[in-house]
Amino acid sequence: MSNIGSLDTSELQKHVNAIDSYTYDQIDCVCEALIQSQDFNTLAKFLWSIPRNDIVRNSEHVVKAKAHVAMYQERYRELYNILENHKFKSENHPILQQMWHDAHYLDAEKMRGRPLGAVEKYRIRRKYPLPRTIWDGEETVYCFKEKSRQVLRDWYENNKYPTPQDKRILAKRTELTLVQVSNWFKNRRQRDKPQSDSGDEKPSSIRSINSEQWPDDTGLSVNIYN
């Protein structure tokens, strides 16, 4: 993984000098663009170089960017501190909630040296509830809307193994994250497979549904770490 230390002095200075001329809005836009492109190495360098003042420090775009970088670099304690100490807008809650849970899962897996099962993940969610900074207090974290579940069920009936493009379309139609869509299909396949089956390999005979059947017309932005 590249880091700031890998840059030579002249390259780093050129980078810093350019950022000194950015407006606050431009800094926010760059953070969002790098998050959307999932270019977290560049985002880490950018965050290192931006001005250290209260306006920048308290920008939600910048704070969210720092959370993404901490997640990417597996600095989970820093991620928890960021999420617990900044009151985020509700529009950012879904992805930040997913990051909170995923970080605790990965943290536990690293300590135990093995993947977690569904029951273990449930216990971790109970042990580490969402902070109110990324949660409005309503019990909607683990339940999808019926409309969203129906969209997923309908697709599943035709294709149990959606492609990455299929998942992006489904995420936009259901207003879920790509991680949530992927996990729903994985969990549903595990529930449906016979006890004698092992693994979760995609049969060669499974066909991919043409994305034209589900037009990408929602205009919703999909924001995902993985």
GROMACS .gro file of N, CA and C in nm, residues 67-149:
model
  249
   67ALA      N    1  -1.296   0.880   0.734
   67ALA     CA    2  -1.352   0.752   0.775
   67ALA      C    3  -1.324   0.645   0.670
   68HIS      N    4  -1.341   0.680   0.543
   68HIS     CA    5  -1.316   0.585   0.435
   68HIS      C    6  -1.170   0.542   0.433
   69VAL      N    7  -1.081   0.637   0.452
   69VAL     CA    8  -0.937   0.605   0.451
   69VAL      C    9  -0.902   0.516   0.569
   70ALA      N   10  -0.957   0.547   0.687
   70ALA     CA   11  -0.930   0.465   0.805
   70ALA      C   12  -0.980   0.322   0.783
   71MET      N   13  -1.096   0.308   0.720
   71MET     CA   14  -1.149   0.175   0.691
   71MET      C   15  -1.058   0.102   0.593
   72TYR      N   16  -1.018   0.171   0.489
   72TYR     CA   17  -0.934   0.111   0.385
   72TYR      C   18  -0.799   0.066   0.440
   73GLN      N   19  -0.744   0.146   0.531
   73GLN     CA   20  -0.613   0.115   0.589
   73GLN      C   21  -0.623   0.026   0.713
   74GLU      N   22  -0.746  -0.019   0.743
   74GLU     CA   23  -0.769  -0.110   0.855
   74GLU      C   24  -0.731  -0.049   0.990
   75ARG      N   25  -0.751   0.080   1.001
   75ARG     CA   26  -0.728   0.149   1.129
   75ARG      C   27  -0.865   0.166   1.195
   76TYR      N   28  -0.914   0.055   1.249
   76TYR     CA   29  -1.053   0.050   1.295
   76TYR      C   30  -1.079   0.137   1.417
   77ARG      N   31  -0.984   0.145   1.510
   77ARG     CA   32  -1.005   0.229   1.628
   77ARG      C   33  -1.021   0.376   1.588
   78GLU      N   34  -0.943   0.418   1.491
   78GLU     CA   35  -0.956   0.555   1.442
   78GLU      C   36  -1.091   0.575   1.374
   79LEU      N   37  -1.136   0.474   1.299
   79LEU     CA   38  -1.267   0.482   1.234
   79LEU      C   39  -1.378   0.496   1.337
   80TYR      N   40  -1.374   0.416   1.442
   80TYR     CA   41  -1.478   0.425   1.545
   80TYR      C   42  -1.479   0.565   1.607
   81ASN      N   43  -1.362   0.619   1.634
   81ASN     CA   44  -1.352   0.752   1.693
   81ASN      C   45  -1.413   0.858   1.602
   82ILE      N   46  -1.387   0.846   1.471
   82ILE     CA   47  -1.443   0.942   1.375
   82ILE      C   48  -1.595   0.933   1.374
   83LEU      N   49  -1.647   0.812   1.366
   83LEU     CA   50  -1.793   0.794   1.355
   83LEU      C   51  -1.866   0.833   1.483
   84GLU      N   52  -1.800   0.818   1.597
   84GLU     CA   53  -1.865   0.847   1.725
   84GLU      C   54  -1.861   0.995   1.761
   85ASN      N   55  -1.775   1.071   1.696
   85ASN     CA   56  -1.754   1.209   1.740
   85ASN      C   57  -1.791   1.315   1.637
   86HIS      N   58  -1.865   1.277   1.535
   86HIS     CA   59  -1.915   1.376   1.438
   86HIS      C   60  -2.059   1.342   1.406
   87LYS      N   61  -2.147   1.440   1.418
   87LYS     CA   62  -2.288   1.418   1.388
   87LYS      C   63  -2.310   1.428   1.237
   88PHE      N   64  -2.333   1.314   1.172
   88PHE     CA   65  -2.343   1.311   1.028
   88PHE      C   66  -2.487   1.333   0.981
   89LYS      N   67  -2.500   1.385   0.861
   89LYS     CA   68  -2.632   1.401   0.800
   89LYS      C   69  -2.692   1.265   0.770
   90SER      N   70  -2.825   1.258   0.774
   90SER     CA   71  -2.894   1.129   0.756
   90SER      C   72  -2.865   1.066   0.620
   91GLU      N   73  -2.837   1.148   0.518
   91GLU     CA   74  -2.809   1.093   0.385
   91GLU      C   75  -2.682   1.009   0.384
   92ASN      N   76  -2.593   1.033   0.482
   92ASN     CA   77  -2.468   0.956   0.489
   92ASN      C   78  -2.477   0.837   0.585
   93HIS      N   79  -2.589   0.824   0.653
   93HIS     CA   80  -2.601   0.718   0.753
   93HIS      C   81  -2.585   0.576   0.697
   94PRO      N   82  -2.651   0.541   0.586
   94PRO     CA   83  -2.644   0.400   0.540
   94PRO      C   84  -2.502   0.349   0.519
   95ILE      N   85  -2.421   0.423   0.444
   95ILE     CA   86  -2.286   0.374   0.416
   95ILE      C   87  -2.199   0.375   0.542
   96LEU      N   88  -2.218   0.474   0.630
   96LEU     CA   89  -2.139   0.481   0.752
   96LEU      C   90  -2.180   0.371   0.850
   97GLN      N   91  -2.309   0.339   0.853
   97GLN     CA   92  -2.354   0.227   0.935
   97GLN      C   93  -2.293   0.096   0.887
   98GLN      N   94  -2.288   0.079   0.755
   98GLN     CA   95  -2.228  -0.042   0.700
   98GLN      C   96  -2.079  -0.050   0.736
   99MET      N   97  -2.012   0.065   0.730
   99MET     CA   98  -1.871   0.068   0.767
   99MET      C   99  -1.852   0.033   0.914
  100TRP      N  100  -1.938   0.084   1.000
  100TRP     CA  101  -1.929   0.056   1.144
  100TRP      C  102  -1.939  -0.095   1.169
  101HIS      N  103  -2.039  -0.158   1.108
  101HIS     CA  104  -2.057  -0.302   1.129
  101HIS      C  105  -1.942  -0.381   1.066
  102ASP      N  106  -1.907  -0.348   0.942
  102ASP     CA  107  -1.802  -0.423   0.873
  102ASP      C  108  -1.669  -0.413   0.948
  103ALA      N  109  -1.639  -0.295   1.001
  103ALA     CA  110  -1.513  -0.278   1.074
  103ALA      C  111  -1.510  -0.366   1.198
  104HIS      N  112  -1.622  -0.374   1.269
  104HIS     CA  113  -1.626  -0.459   1.388
  104HIS      C  114  -1.616  -0.606   1.349
  105TYR      N  115  -1.679  -0.645   1.239
  105TYR     CA  116  -1.665  -0.784   1.193
  105TYR      C  117  -1.519  -0.816   1.161
  106LEU      N  118  -1.457  -0.729   1.081
  106LEU     CA  119  -1.319  -0.752   1.038
  106LEU      C  120  -1.223  -0.750   1.157
  107ASP      N  121  -1.251  -0.660   1.250
  107ASP     CA  122  -1.170  -0.651   1.371
  107ASP      C  123  -1.176  -0.783   1.448
  108ALA      N  124  -1.297  -0.836   1.462
  108ALA     CA  125  -1.315  -0.962   1.535
  108ALA      C  126  -1.253  -1.080   1.459
  109GLU      N  127  -1.268  -1.080   1.326
  109GLU     CA  128  -1.210  -1.188   1.247
  109GLU      C  129  -1.058  -1.190   1.257
  110LYS      N  130  -1.000  -1.071   1.261
  110LYS     CA  131  -0.854  -1.063   1.273
  110LYS      C  132  -0.808  -1.120   1.408
  111MET      N  133  -0.883  -1.092   1.512
  111MET     CA  134  -0.847  -1.140   1.645
  111MET      C  135  -0.868  -1.291   1.656
  112ARG      N  136  -0.975  -1.343   1.593
  112ARG     CA  137  -1.008  -1.485   1.605
  112ARG      C  138  -0.939  -1.571   1.501
  113GLY      N  139  -0.891  -1.507   1.395
  113GLY     CA  140  -0.822  -1.581   1.291
  113GLY      C  141  -0.910  -1.664   1.202
  114ARG      N  142  -1.037  -1.627   1.191
  114ARG     CA  143  -1.130  -1.701   1.105
  114ARG      C  144  -1.252  -1.614   1.074
  115PRO      N  145  -1.325  -1.650   0.967
  115PRO     CA  146  -1.446  -1.574   0.934
  115PRO      C  147  -1.553  -1.591   1.041
  116LEU      N  148  -1.641  -1.492   1.052
  116LEU     CA  149  -1.749  -1.499   1.148
  116LEU      C  150  -1.873  -1.561   1.085
  117GLY      N  151  -1.949  -1.630   1.166
  117GLY     CA  152  -2.078  -1.682   1.123
  117GLY      C  153  -2.187  -1.580   1.147
  118ALA      N  154  -2.308  -1.610   1.101
  118ALA     CA  155  -2.420  -1.517   1.113
  118ALA      C  156  -2.453  -1.486   1.260
  119VAL      N  157  -2.449  -1.589   1.345
  119VAL     CA  158  -2.480  -1.568   1.487
  119VAL      C  159  -2.376  -1.479   1.552
  120GLU      N  160  -2.249  -1.501   1.519
  120GLU     CA  161  -2.142  -1.419   1.576
  120GLU      C  162  -2.156  -1.274   1.532
  121LYS      N  163  -2.191  -1.252   1.406
  121LYS     CA  164  -2.211  -1.115   1.358
  121LYS      C  165  -2.327  -1.049   1.430
  122TYR      N  166  -2.432  -1.125   1.455
  122TYR     CA  167  -2.547  -1.071   1.529
  122TYR      C  168  -2.503  -1.028   1.669
  123ARG      N  169  -2.424  -1.112   1.734
  123ARG     CA  170  -2.379  -1.080   1.870
  123ARG      C  171  -2.289  -0.956   1.870
  124ILE      N  172  -2.209  -0.942   1.767
  124ILE     CA  173  -2.123  -0.824   1.758
  124ILE      C  174  -2.207  -0.699   1.739
  125ARG      N  175  -2.310  -0.707   1.655
  125ARG     CA  176  -2.399  -0.590   1.638
  125ARG      C  177  -2.466  -0.552   1.769
  126ARG      N  178  -2.504  -0.653   1.847
  126ARG     CA  179  -2.566  -0.626   1.977
  126ARG      C  180  -2.464  -0.565   2.075
  127LYS      N  181  -2.341  -0.611   2.067
  127LYS     CA  182  -2.238  -0.563   2.158
  127LYS      C  183  -2.193  -0.422   2.122
  128TYR      N  184  -2.193  -0.392   1.991
  128TYR     CA  185  -2.148  -0.260   1.945
  128TYR      C  186  -2.260  -0.193   1.866
  129PRO      N  187  -2.360  -0.141   1.936
  129PRO     CA  188  -2.471  -0.075   1.865
  129PRO      C  189  -2.425   0.051   1.794
  130LEU      N  190  -2.501   0.090   1.695
  130LEU     CA  191  -2.467   0.210   1.619
  130LEU      C  192  -2.467   0.333   1.709
  131PRO      N  193  -2.368   0.419   1.696
  131PRO     CA  194  -2.371   0.546   1.770
  131PRO      C  195  -2.479   0.637   1.713
  132ARG      N  196  -2.534   0.724   1.795
  132ARG     CA  197  -2.642   0.811   1.749
  132ARG      C  198  -2.594   0.912   1.646
  133THR      N  199  -2.464   0.926   1.629
  133THR     CA  200  -2.411   1.018   1.528
  133THR      C  201  -2.437   0.969   1.386
  134ILE      N  202  -2.463   0.838   1.370
  134ILE     CA  203  -2.490   0.784   1.236
  134ILE      C  204  -2.621   0.705   1.235
  135TRP      N  205  -2.709   0.735   1.329
  135TRP     CA  206  -2.834   0.660   1.342
  135TRP      C  207  -2.940   0.751   1.400
  136ASP      N  208  -3.060   0.745   1.343
  136ASP     CA  209  -3.167   0.834   1.390
  136ASP      C  210  -3.246   0.774   1.505
  137GLY      N  211  -3.207   0.655   1.549
  137GLY     CA  212  -3.273   0.594   1.664
  137GLY      C  213  -3.384   0.498   1.629
  138GLU      N  214  -3.425   0.495   1.503
  138GLU     CA  215  -3.533   0.405   1.462
  138GLU      C  216  -3.477   0.268   1.428
  139GLU      N  217  -3.553   0.163   1.460
  139GLU     CA  218  -3.507   0.025   1.438
  139GLU      C  219  -3.527  -0.016   1.293
  140THR      N  220  -3.443   0.038   1.206
  140THR     CA  221  -3.454   0.005   1.064
  140THR      C  222  -3.321  -0.047   1.008
  141VAL      N  223  -3.226  -0.073   1.095
  141VAL     CA  224  -3.091  -0.105   1.048
  141VAL      C  225  -3.086  -0.239   0.977
  142TYR      N  226  -3.152  -0.341   1.032
  142TYR     CA  227  -3.135  -0.475   0.979
  142TYR      C  228  -3.250  -0.520   0.889
  143CYS      N  229  -3.348  -0.435   0.868
  143CYS     CA  230  -3.465  -0.474   0.789
  143CYS      C  231  -3.473  -0.391   0.661
  144PHE      N  232  -3.493  -0.459   0.550
  144PHE     CA  233  -3.514  -0.389   0.425
  144PHE      C  234  -3.663  -0.360   0.409
  145LYS      N  235  -3.694  -0.257   0.335
  145LYS     CA  236  -3.833  -0.229   0.305
  145LYS      C  237  -3.891  -0.344   0.223
  146GLU      N  238  -4.019  -0.369   0.237
  146GLU     CA  239  -4.083  -0.478   0.163
  146GLU      C  240  -4.066  -0.460   0.013
  147LYS      N  241  -4.075  -0.337  -0.034
  147LYS     CA  242  -4.057  -0.312  -0.177
  147LYS      C  243  -3.918  -0.355  -0.223
  148SER      N  244  -3.816  -0.326  -0.141
  148SER     CA  245  -3.680  -0.364  -0.176
  148SER      C  246  -3.663  -0.515  -0.175
  149ARG      N  247  -3.720  -0.581  -0.074
  149ARG     CA  248  -3.711  -0.727  -0.067
  149ARG      C  249  -3.778  -0.792  -0.186
   0.00000   0.00000   0.00000
